[in-house]
């Protein structure tokens, strides 16, 4: 449950800033009262960086929604409406608009859309690495759905950190090795040109991932 409440600085001191938060009486719903512990509510503080969605982010979001529209036959606005609400429900996020939301909200929404595309095998009209606004989240999603981080096609795990010769890959614990998901074509390319050259070409890297 989220409530937007404005806080004012109460006192500044050498060791930090102290402030009080006033919760309007009308906001003290029965739900909030049930969550209280001896009259105290536990919440979280989020600092808004003050930046709004960039034109590049907006373009990526609408382009991905367009690809989804080509896939399911609905128009972009319809897909945006229900996927936005799916996103807000899944992430406990507040209502937002692609016209003026924060950079962070836009980044999370784009990652959500791309995760949806990978999970439902929605074809993208450009490489996945060009569409994402958070490469780390995209790499994780590609590993989760076994889709190539470069092109989005069906892929397989590729060990970014070399395991080494003589080890049994079926029994060896590779949890400490970084991984990436690549289709057969890009997997072969990574071996051919080498990890560093591949990373420089596609701007990707391996992450720790365990199923």
PDB file of N, CA and C in Angstrom, residues 70-160:
ATOM      1  N   UNK A  70       1.884  -5.905 -32.648  1.00  0.00           N
ATOM      2  CA  UNK A  70       2.035  -6.734 -33.839  1.00  0.00           C
ATOM      3  C   UNK A  70       1.842  -8.206 -33.505  1.00  0.00           C
ATOM      4  N   UNK A  71       2.184  -8.570 -32.279  1.00  0.00           N
ATOM      5  CA  UNK A  71       2.112  -9.967 -31.844  1.00  0.00           C
ATOM      6  C   UNK A  71       0.692 -10.389 -31.464  1.00  0.00           C
ATOM      7  N   UNK A  72      -0.034  -9.509 -30.712  1.00  0.00           N
ATOM      8  CA  UNK A  72      -1.355  -9.927 -30.237  1.00  0.00           C
ATOM      9  C   UNK A  72      -2.523  -9.269 -30.962  1.00  0.00           C
ATOM     10  N   UNK A  73      -2.247  -8.302 -31.835  1.00  0.00           N
ATOM     11  CA  UNK A  73      -3.308  -7.700 -32.634  1.00  0.00           C
ATOM     12  C   UNK A  73      -4.027  -6.538 -31.992  1.00  0.00           C
ATOM     13  N   UNK A  74      -3.741  -6.220 -30.730  1.00  0.00           N
ATOM     14  CA  UNK A  74      -4.357  -5.066 -30.071  1.00  0.00           C
ATOM     15  C   UNK A  74      -3.553  -3.803 -30.387  1.00  0.00           C
ATOM     16  N   UNK A  75      -4.174  -2.637 -30.213  1.00  0.00           N
ATOM     17  CA  UNK A  75      -3.448  -1.396 -30.469  1.00  0.00           C
ATOM     18  C   UNK A  75      -2.504  -1.074 -29.308  1.00  0.00           C
ATOM     19  N   UNK A  76      -1.568  -0.177 -29.551  1.00  0.00           N
ATOM     20  CA  UNK A  76      -0.541   0.149 -28.547  1.00  0.00           C
ATOM     21  C   UNK A  76      -1.152   0.669 -27.256  1.00  0.00           C
ATOM     22  N   UNK A  77      -2.146   1.549 -27.370  1.00  0.00           N
ATOM     23  CA  UNK A  77      -2.728   2.169 -26.187  1.00  0.00           C
ATOM     24  C   UNK A  77      -3.409   1.127 -25.303  1.00  0.00           C
ATOM     25  N   UNK A  78      -4.097   0.163 -25.944  1.00  0.00           N
ATOM     26  CA  UNK A  78      -4.752  -0.905 -25.175  1.00  0.00           C
ATOM     27  C   UNK A  78      -3.721  -1.755 -24.454  1.00  0.00           C
ATOM     28  N   UNK A  79      -2.665  -2.118 -25.166  1.00  0.00           N
ATOM     29  CA  UNK A  79      -1.609  -2.910 -24.534  1.00  0.00           C
ATOM     30  C   UNK A  79      -0.929  -2.128 -23.415  1.00  0.00           C
ATOM     31  N   UNK A  80      -0.709  -0.844 -23.642  1.00  0.00           N
ATOM     32  CA  UNK A  80      -0.089  -0.009 -22.613  1.00  0.00           C
ATOM     33  C   UNK A  80      -0.981   0.058 -21.374  1.00  0.00           C
ATOM     34  N   UNK A  81      -2.279   0.167 -21.578  1.00  0.00           N
ATOM     35  CA  UNK A  81      -3.209   0.290 -20.449  1.00  0.00           C
ATOM     36  C   UNK A  81      -3.150  -0.929 -19.542  1.00  0.00           C
ATOM     37  N   UNK A  82      -3.283  -2.130 -20.141  1.00  0.00           N
ATOM     38  CA  UNK A  82      -3.331  -3.298 -19.269  1.00  0.00           C
ATOM     39  C   UNK A  82      -1.962  -3.741 -18.784  1.00  0.00           C
ATOM     40  N   UNK A  83      -0.917  -3.535 -19.588  1.00  0.00           N
ATOM     41  CA  UNK A  83       0.420  -3.896 -19.125  1.00  0.00           C
ATOM     42  C   UNK A  83       0.915  -2.935 -18.047  1.00  0.00           C
ATOM     43  N   UNK A  84       0.517  -1.669 -18.150  1.00  0.00           N
ATOM     44  CA  UNK A  84       0.879  -0.716 -17.097  1.00  0.00           C
ATOM     45  C   UNK A  84       0.256  -1.124 -15.767  1.00  0.00           C
ATOM     46  N   UNK A  85      -0.987  -1.553 -15.806  1.00  0.00           N
ATOM     47  CA  UNK A  85      -1.640  -1.979 -14.569  1.00  0.00           C
ATOM     48  C   UNK A  85      -1.074  -3.302 -14.058  1.00  0.00           C
ATOM     49  N   UNK A  86      -0.672  -4.195 -14.975  1.00  0.00           N
ATOM     50  CA  UNK A  86       0.001  -5.421 -14.563  1.00  0.00           C
ATOM     51  C   UNK A  86       1.325  -5.082 -13.880  1.00  0.00           C
ATOM     52  N   UNK A  87       2.042  -4.119 -14.431  1.00  0.00           N
ATOM     53  CA  UNK A  87       3.310  -3.680 -13.869  1.00  0.00           C
ATOM     54  C   UNK A  87       3.113  -3.085 -12.477  1.00  0.00           C
ATOM     55  N   UNK A  88       2.133  -2.205 -12.342  1.00  0.00           N
ATOM     56  CA  UNK A  88       1.893  -1.561 -11.045  1.00  0.00           C
ATOM     57  C   UNK A  88       1.502  -2.584  -9.987  1.00  0.00           C
ATOM     58  N   UNK A  89       0.731  -3.597 -10.386  1.00  0.00           N
ATOM     59  CA  UNK A  89       0.318  -4.639  -9.446  1.00  0.00           C
ATOM     60  C   UNK A  89       1.505  -5.508  -9.045  1.00  0.00           C
ATOM     61  N   UNK A  90       2.290  -5.932 -10.039  1.00  0.00           N
ATOM     62  CA  UNK A  90       3.413  -6.826  -9.772  1.00  0.00           C
ATOM     63  C   UNK A  90       4.506  -6.155  -8.955  1.00  0.00           C
ATOM     64  N   UNK A  91       4.720  -4.863  -9.184  1.00  0.00           N
ATOM     65  CA  UNK A  91       5.823  -4.148  -8.536  1.00  0.00           C
ATOM     66  C   UNK A  91       5.363  -3.251  -7.387  1.00  0.00           C
ATOM     67  N   UNK A  92       4.051  -3.283  -7.094  1.00  0.00           N
ATOM     68  CA  UNK A  92       3.507  -2.376  -6.072  1.00  0.00           C
ATOM     69  C   UNK A  92       3.890  -0.926  -6.379  1.00  0.00           C
ATOM     70  N   UNK A  93       3.826  -0.580  -7.640  1.00  0.00           N
ATOM     71  CA  UNK A  93       4.223   0.749  -8.082  1.00  0.00           C
ATOM     72  C   UNK A  93       3.034   1.697  -8.115  1.00  0.00           C
ATOM     73  N   UNK A  94       3.321   2.974  -7.991  1.00  0.00           N
ATOM     74  CA  UNK A  94       2.283   3.986  -8.053  1.00  0.00           C
ATOM     75  C   UNK A  94       1.927   4.270  -9.506  1.00  0.00           C
ATOM     76  N   UNK A  95       0.785   4.882  -9.734  1.00  0.00           N
ATOM     77  CA  UNK A  95       0.347   5.231 -11.081  1.00  0.00           C
ATOM     78  C   UNK A  95       1.370   6.170 -11.724  1.00  0.00           C
ATOM     79  N   UNK A  96       1.600   5.995 -13.002  1.00  0.00           N
ATOM     80  CA  UNK A  96       2.566   6.833 -13.706  1.00  0.00           C
ATOM     81  C   UNK A  96       2.114   7.044 -15.145  1.00  0.00           C
ATOM     82  N   UNK A  97       2.723   7.996 -15.797  1.00  0.00           N
ATOM     83  CA  UNK A  97       2.438   8.289 -17.190  1.00  0.00           C
ATOM     84  C   UNK A  97       3.751   8.360 -17.960  1.00  0.00           C
ATOM     85  N   UNK A  98       3.768   7.836 -19.170  1.00  0.00           N
ATOM     86  CA  UNK A  98       4.975   7.896 -19.990  1.00  0.00           C
ATOM     87  C   UNK A  98       5.273   9.309 -20.478  1.00  0.00           C
ATOM     88  N   UNK A  99       4.400  10.231 -20.187  1.00  0.00           N
ATOM     89  CA  UNK A  99       4.648  11.615 -20.594  1.00  0.00           C
ATOM     90  C   UNK A  99       5.543  12.351 -19.614  1.00  0.00           C
ATOM     91  N   UNK A 100       5.460  11.984 -18.327  1.00  0.00           N
ATOM     92  CA  UNK A 100       6.228  12.749 -17.344  1.00  0.00           C
ATOM     93  C   UNK A 100       6.680  11.942 -16.131  1.00  0.00           C
ATOM     94  N   UNK A 101       6.740  10.622 -16.248  1.00  0.00           N
ATOM     95  CA  UNK A 101       7.183   9.821 -15.099  1.00  0.00           C
ATOM     96  C   UNK A 101       8.683  10.006 -14.889  1.00  0.00           C
ATOM     97  N   UNK A 102       9.199   9.469 -13.811  1.00  0.00           N
ATOM     98  CA  UNK A 102      10.622   9.606 -13.514  1.00  0.00           C
ATOM     99  C   UNK A 102      11.446   8.689 -14.407  1.00  0.00           C
ATOM    100  N   UNK A 103      12.721   8.985 -14.497  1.00  0.00           N
ATOM    101  CA  UNK A 103      13.649   8.146 -15.246  1.00  0.00           C
ATOM    102  C   UNK A 103      13.639   6.727 -14.691  1.00  0.00           C
ATOM    103  N   UNK A 104      13.620   6.610 -13.370  1.00  0.00           N
ATOM    104  CA  UNK A 104      13.649   5.299 -12.730  1.00  0.00           C
ATOM    105  C   UNK A 104      12.395   4.492 -13.032  1.00  0.00           C
ATOM    106  N   UNK A 105      11.227   5.135 -12.958  1.00  0.00           N
ATOM    107  CA  UNK A 105       9.972   4.434 -13.257  1.00  0.00           C
ATOM    108  C   UNK A 105       9.967   3.951 -14.705  1.00  0.00           C
ATOM    109  N   UNK A 106      10.443   4.789 -15.614  1.00  0.00           N
ATOM    110  CA  UNK A 106      10.496   4.407 -17.025  1.00  0.00           C
ATOM    111  C   UNK A 106      11.427   3.221 -17.228  1.00  0.00           C
ATOM    112  N   UNK A 107      12.565   3.232 -16.557  1.00  0.00           N
ATOM    113  CA  UNK A 107      13.526   2.135 -16.688  1.00  0.00           C
ATOM    114  C   UNK A 107      12.911   0.815 -16.225  1.00  0.00           C
ATOM    115  N   UNK A 108      12.236   0.840 -15.088  1.00  0.00           N
ATOM    116  CA  UNK A 108      11.611  -0.379 -14.560  1.00  0.00           C
ATOM    117  C   UNK A 108      10.491  -0.872 -15.472  1.00  0.00           C
ATOM    118  N   UNK A 109       9.722   0.053 -16.033  1.00  0.00           N
ATOM    119  CA  UNK A 109       8.613  -0.321 -16.911  1.00  0.00           C
ATOM    120  C   UNK A 109       9.140  -0.947 -18.201  1.00  0.00           C
ATOM    121  N   UNK A 110      10.183  -0.382 -18.781  1.00  0.00           N
ATOM    122  CA  UNK A 110      10.783  -0.941 -19.992  1.00  0.00           C
ATOM    123  C   UNK A 110      11.298  -2.359 -19.717  1.00  0.00           C
ATOM    124  N   UNK A 111      11.946  -2.549 -18.574  1.00  0.00           N
ATOM    125  CA  UNK A 111      12.434  -3.880 -18.204  1.00  0.00           C
ATOM    126  C   UNK A 111      11.282  -4.859 -18.062  1.00  0.00           C
ATOM    127  N   UNK A 112      10.170  -4.387 -17.486  1.00  0.00           N
ATOM    128  CA  UNK A 112       8.979  -5.230 -17.333  1.00  0.00           C
ATOM    129  C   UNK A 112       8.433  -5.639 -18.700  1.00  0.00           C
ATOM    130  N   UNK A 113       8.368  -4.692 -19.632  1.00  0.00           N
ATOM    131  CA  UNK A 113       7.855  -4.986 -20.972  1.00  0.00           C
ATOM    132  C   UNK A 113       8.749  -5.993 -21.691  1.00  0.00           C
ATOM    133  N   UNK A 114      10.054  -5.827 -21.577  1.00  0.00           N
ATOM    134  CA  UNK A 114      10.973  -6.737 -22.250  1.00  0.00           C
ATOM    135  C   UNK A 114      10.928  -8.123 -21.619  1.00  0.00           C
ATOM    136  N   UNK A 115      10.751  -8.187 -20.311  1.00  0.00           N
ATOM    137  CA  UNK A 115      10.620  -9.476 -19.644  1.00  0.00           C
ATOM    138  C   UNK A 115       9.357 -10.187 -20.132  1.00  0.00           C
ATOM    139  N   UNK A 116       8.289  -9.411 -20.341  1.00  0.00           N
ATOM    140  CA  UNK A 116       7.054  -9.960 -20.894  1.00  0.00           C
ATOM    141  C   UNK A 116       7.308 -10.522 -22.298  1.00  0.00           C
ATOM    142  N   UNK A 117       8.023  -9.772 -23.118  1.00  0.00           N
ATOM    143  CA  UNK A 117       8.310 -10.206 -24.486  1.00  0.00           C
ATOM    144  C   UNK A 117       9.136 -11.489 -24.507  1.00  0.00           C
ATOM    145  N   UNK A 118      10.134 -11.575 -23.644  1.00  0.00           N
ATOM    146  CA  UNK A 118      10.965 -12.767 -23.593  1.00  0.00           C
ATOM    147  C   UNK A 118      10.170 -13.963 -23.092  1.00  0.00           C
ATOM    148  N   UNK A 119       9.308 -13.723 -22.093  1.00  0.00           N
ATOM    149  CA  UNK A 119       8.522 -14.805 -21.521  1.00  0.00           C
ATOM    150  C   UNK A 119       7.481 -15.365 -22.476  1.00  0.00           C
ATOM    151  N   UNK A 120       6.929 -14.505 -23.342  1.00  0.00           N
ATOM    152  CA  UNK A 120       5.865 -14.920 -24.264  1.00  0.00           C
ATOM    153  C   UNK A 120       6.356 -15.032 -25.702  1.00  0.00           C
ATOM    154  N   UNK A 121       7.654 -14.978 -25.891  1.00  0.00           N
ATOM    155  CA  UNK A 121       8.250 -15.129 -27.219  1.00  0.00           C
ATOM    156  C   UNK A 121       7.698 -14.108 -28.203  1.00  0.00           C
ATOM    157  N   UNK A 122       7.659 -12.851 -27.775  1.00  0.00           N
ATOM    158  CA  UNK A 122       7.193 -11.767 -28.636  1.00  0.00           C
ATOM    159  C   UNK A 122       8.372 -11.283 -29.476  1.00  0.00           C
ATOM    160  N   UNK A 123       8.286 -11.355 -30.807  1.00  0.00           N
ATOM    161  CA  UNK A 123       9.404 -10.919 -31.650  1.00  0.00           C
ATOM    162  C   UNK A 123       9.648  -9.410 -31.510  1.00  0.00           C
ATOM    163  N   UNK A 124      10.902  -9.028 -31.388  1.00  0.00           N
ATOM    164  CA  UNK A 124      11.271  -7.619 -31.333  1.00  0.00           C
ATOM    165  C   UNK A 124      11.803  -7.183 -32.687  1.00  0.00           C
ATOM    166  N   UNK A 125      11.505  -5.949 -33.071  1.00  0.00           N
ATOM    167  CA  UNK A 125      11.915  -5.452 -34.383  1.00  0.00           C
ATOM    168  C   UNK A 125      13.331  -4.888 -34.385  1.00  0.00           C
ATOM    169  N   UNK A 126      14.011  -4.965 -33.253  1.00  0.00           N
ATOM    170  CA  UNK A 126      15.417  -4.579 -33.185  1.00  0.00           C
ATOM    171  C   UNK A 126      16.081  -5.398 -32.091  1.00  0.00           C
ATOM    172  N   UNK A 127      17.408  -5.491 -32.087  1.00  0.00           N
ATOM    173  CA  UNK A 127      18.090  -6.308 -31.084  1.00  0.00           C
ATOM    174  C   UNK A 127      17.698  -5.942 -29.653  1.00  0.00           C
ATOM    175  N   UNK A 128      17.582  -6.948 -28.814  1.00  0.00           N
ATOM    176  CA  UNK A 128      17.198  -6.749 -27.418  1.00  0.00           C
ATOM    177  C   UNK A 128      18.143  -5.790 -26.703  1.00  0.00           C
ATOM    178  N   UNK A 129      19.435  -5.897 -26.981  1.00  0.00           N
ATOM    179  CA  UNK A 129      20.415  -5.042 -26.302  1.00  0.00           C
ATOM    180  C   UNK A 129      20.221  -3.566 -26.657  1.00  0.00           C
ATOM    181  N   UNK A 130      19.615  -3.287 -27.798  1.00  0.00           N
ATOM    182  CA  UNK A 130      19.348  -1.896 -28.185  1.00  0.00           C
ATOM    183  C   UNK A 130      18.069  -1.366 -27.570  1.00  0.00           C
ATOM    184  N   UNK A 131      17.183  -2.261 -27.184  1.00  0.00           N
ATOM    185  CA  UNK A 131      15.878  -1.863 -26.674  1.00  0.00           C
ATOM    186  C   UNK A 131      15.875  -1.642 -25.162  1.00  0.00           C
ATOM    187  N   UNK A 132      16.750  -2.324 -24.453  1.00  0.00           N
ATOM    188  CA  UNK A 132      16.720  -2.241 -22.995  1.00  0.00           C
ATOM    189  C   UNK A 132      17.257  -0.901 -22.486  1.00  0.00           C
ATOM    190  N   UNK A 133      16.801  -0.513 -21.312  1.00  0.00           N
ATOM    191  CA  UNK A 133      17.332   0.668 -20.630  1.00  0.00           C
ATOM    192  C   UNK A 133      18.098   0.258 -19.375  1.00  0.00           C
ATOM    193  N   UNK A 134      18.132  -1.047 -19.113  1.00  0.00           N
ATOM    194  CA  UNK A 134      18.827  -1.602 -17.949  1.00  0.00           C
ATOM    195  C   UNK A 134      19.419  -2.940 -18.383  1.00  0.00           C
ATOM    196  N   UNK A 135      20.658  -2.918 -18.843  1.00  0.00           N
ATOM    197  CA  UNK A 135      21.261  -4.110 -19.418  1.00  0.00           C
ATOM    198  C   UNK A 135      21.351  -5.239 -18.400  1.00  0.00           C
ATOM    199  N   UNK A 136      21.566  -4.923 -17.134  1.00  0.00           N
ATOM    200  CA  UNK A 136      21.672  -5.967 -16.115  1.00  0.00           C
ATOM    201  C   UNK A 136      20.343  -6.710 -15.976  1.00  0.00           C
ATOM    202  N   UNK A 137      19.241  -5.964 -15.951  1.00  0.00           N
ATOM    203  CA  UNK A 137      17.913  -6.584 -15.853  1.00  0.00           C
ATOM    204  C   UNK A 137      17.611  -7.409 -17.093  1.00  0.00           C
ATOM    205  N   UNK A 138      18.040  -6.927 -18.261  1.00  0.00           N
ATOM    206  CA  UNK A 138      17.805  -7.652 -19.508  1.00  0.00           C
ATOM    207  C   UNK A 138      18.595  -8.961 -19.539  1.00  0.00           C
ATOM    208  N   UNK A 139      19.826  -8.922 -19.069  1.00  0.00           N
ATOM    209  CA  UNK A 139      20.639 -10.137 -19.029  1.00  0.00           C
ATOM    210  C   UNK A 139      20.002 -11.162 -18.101  1.00  0.00           C
ATOM    211  N   UNK A 140      19.486 -10.693 -16.960  1.00  0.00           N
ATOM    212  CA  UNK A 140      18.826 -11.603 -16.022  1.00  0.00           C
ATOM    213  C   UNK A 140      17.575 -12.220 -16.656  1.00  0.00           C
ATOM    214  N   UNK A 141      16.754 -11.394 -17.321  1.00  0.00           N
ATOM    215  CA  UNK A 141      15.530 -11.890 -17.957  1.00  0.00           C
ATOM    216  C   UNK A 141      15.849 -12.892 -19.058  1.00  0.00           C
ATOM    217  N   UNK A 142      16.903 -12.617 -19.822  1.00  0.00           N
ATOM    218  CA  UNK A 142      17.259 -13.525 -20.913  1.00  0.00           C
ATOM    219  C   UNK A 142      17.687 -14.883 -20.369  1.00  0.00           C
ATOM    220  N   UNK A 143      18.392 -14.888 -19.245  1.00  0.00           N
ATOM    221  CA  UNK A 143      18.778 -16.148 -18.614  1.00  0.00           C
ATOM    222  C   UNK A 143      17.558 -16.883 -18.067  1.00  0.00           C
ATOM    223  N   UNK A 144      16.655 -16.126 -17.471  1.00  0.00           N
ATOM    224  CA  UNK A 144      15.449 -16.733 -16.881  1.00  0.00           C
ATOM    225  C   UNK A 144      14.576 -17.399 -17.938  1.00  0.00           C
ATOM    226  N   UNK A 145      14.438 -16.750 -19.081  1.00  0.00           N
ATOM    227  CA  UNK A 145      13.556 -17.265 -20.130  1.00  0.00           C
ATOM    228  C   UNK A 145      14.301 -18.036 -21.219  1.00  0.00           C
ATOM    229  N   UNK A 146      15.634 -18.173 -21.041  1.00  0.00           N
ATOM    230  CA  UNK A 146      16.451 -18.894 -22.025  1.00  0.00           C
ATOM    231  C   UNK A 146      16.317 -18.265 -23.411  1.00  0.00           C
ATOM    232  N   UNK A 147      16.461 -16.938 -23.458  1.00  0.00           N
ATOM    233  CA  UNK A 147      16.429 -16.197 -24.716  1.00  0.00           C
ATOM    234  C   UNK A 147      17.729 -15.427 -24.873  1.00  0.00           C
ATOM    235  N   UNK A 148      18.243 -15.405 -26.093  1.00  0.00           N
ATOM    236  CA  UNK A 148      19.528 -14.751 -26.360  1.00  0.00           C
ATOM    237  C   UNK A 148      19.457 -13.265 -26.036  1.00  0.00           C
ATOM    238  N   UNK A 149      20.412 -12.771 -25.278  1.00  0.00           N
ATOM    239  CA  UNK A 149      20.440 -11.371 -24.892  1.00  0.00           C
ATOM    240  C   UNK A 149      20.686 -10.468 -26.096  1.00  0.00           C
ATOM    241  N   UNK A 150      21.278 -11.004 -27.156  1.00  0.00           N
ATOM    242  CA  UNK A 150      21.583 -10.188 -28.329  1.00  0.00           C
ATOM    243  C   UNK A 150      20.369 -10.058 -29.243  1.00  0.00           C
ATOM    244  N   UNK A 151      19.762 -11.189 -29.607  1.00  0.00           N
ATOM    245  CA  UNK A 151      18.700 -11.172 -30.620  1.00  0.00           C
ATOM    246  C   UNK A 151      17.336 -11.613 -30.109  1.00  0.00           C
ATOM    247  N   UNK A 152      17.267 -12.211 -28.914  1.00  0.00           N
ATOM    248  CA  UNK A 152      15.983 -12.628 -28.363  1.00  0.00           C
ATOM    249  C   UNK A 152      15.522 -14.008 -28.793  1.00  0.00           C
ATOM    250  N   UNK A 153      16.301 -14.684 -29.650  1.00  0.00           N
ATOM    251  CA  UNK A 153      15.932 -16.029 -30.077  1.00  0.00           C
ATOM    252  C   UNK A 153      16.223 -17.037 -28.959  1.00  0.00           C
ATOM    253  N   UNK A 154      15.702 -18.257 -29.120  1.00  0.00           N
ATOM    254  CA  UNK A 154      15.932 -19.289 -28.111  1.00  0.00           C
ATOM    255  C   UNK A 154      17.427 -19.463 -27.892  1.00  0.00           C
ATOM    256  N   UNK A 155      17.833 -19.512 -26.639  1.00  0.00           N
ATOM    257  CA  UNK A 155      19.259 -19.564 -26.342  1.00  0.00           C
ATOM    258  C   UNK A 155      19.621 -20.579 -25.290  1.00  0.00           C
ATOM    259  N   UNK A 156      20.873 -20.557 -24.901  1.00  0.00           N
ATOM    260  CA  UNK A 156      21.409 -21.473 -23.897  1.00  0.00           C
ATOM    261  C   UNK A 156      22.415 -20.714 -23.043  1.00  0.00           C
ATOM    262  N   UNK A 157      22.647 -21.224 -21.856  1.00  0.00           N
ATOM    263  CA  UNK A 157      23.588 -20.556 -20.962  1.00  0.00           C
ATOM    264  C   UNK A 157      25.012 -20.671 -21.503  1.00  0.00           C
ATOM    265  N   UNK A 158      25.699 -19.548 -21.444  1.00  0.00           N
ATOM    266  CA  UNK A 158      27.106 -19.510 -21.834  1.00  0.00           C
ATOM    267  C   UNK A 158      27.898 -19.038 -20.626  1.00  0.00           C
ATOM    268  N   UNK A 159      28.932 -19.799 -20.266  1.00  0.00           N
ATOM    269  CA  UNK A 159      29.752 -19.426 -19.112  1.00  0.00           C
ATOM    270  C   UNK A 159      30.682 -18.277 -19.484  1.00  0.00           C
ATOM    271  N   UNK A 160      30.409 -17.137 -18.901  1.00  0.00           N
ATOM    272  CA  UNK A 160      31.249 -15.960 -19.142  1.00  0.00           C
ATOM    273  C   UNK A 160      32.624 -16.173 -18.523  1.00  0.00           C
TER     274      UNK A 160
END
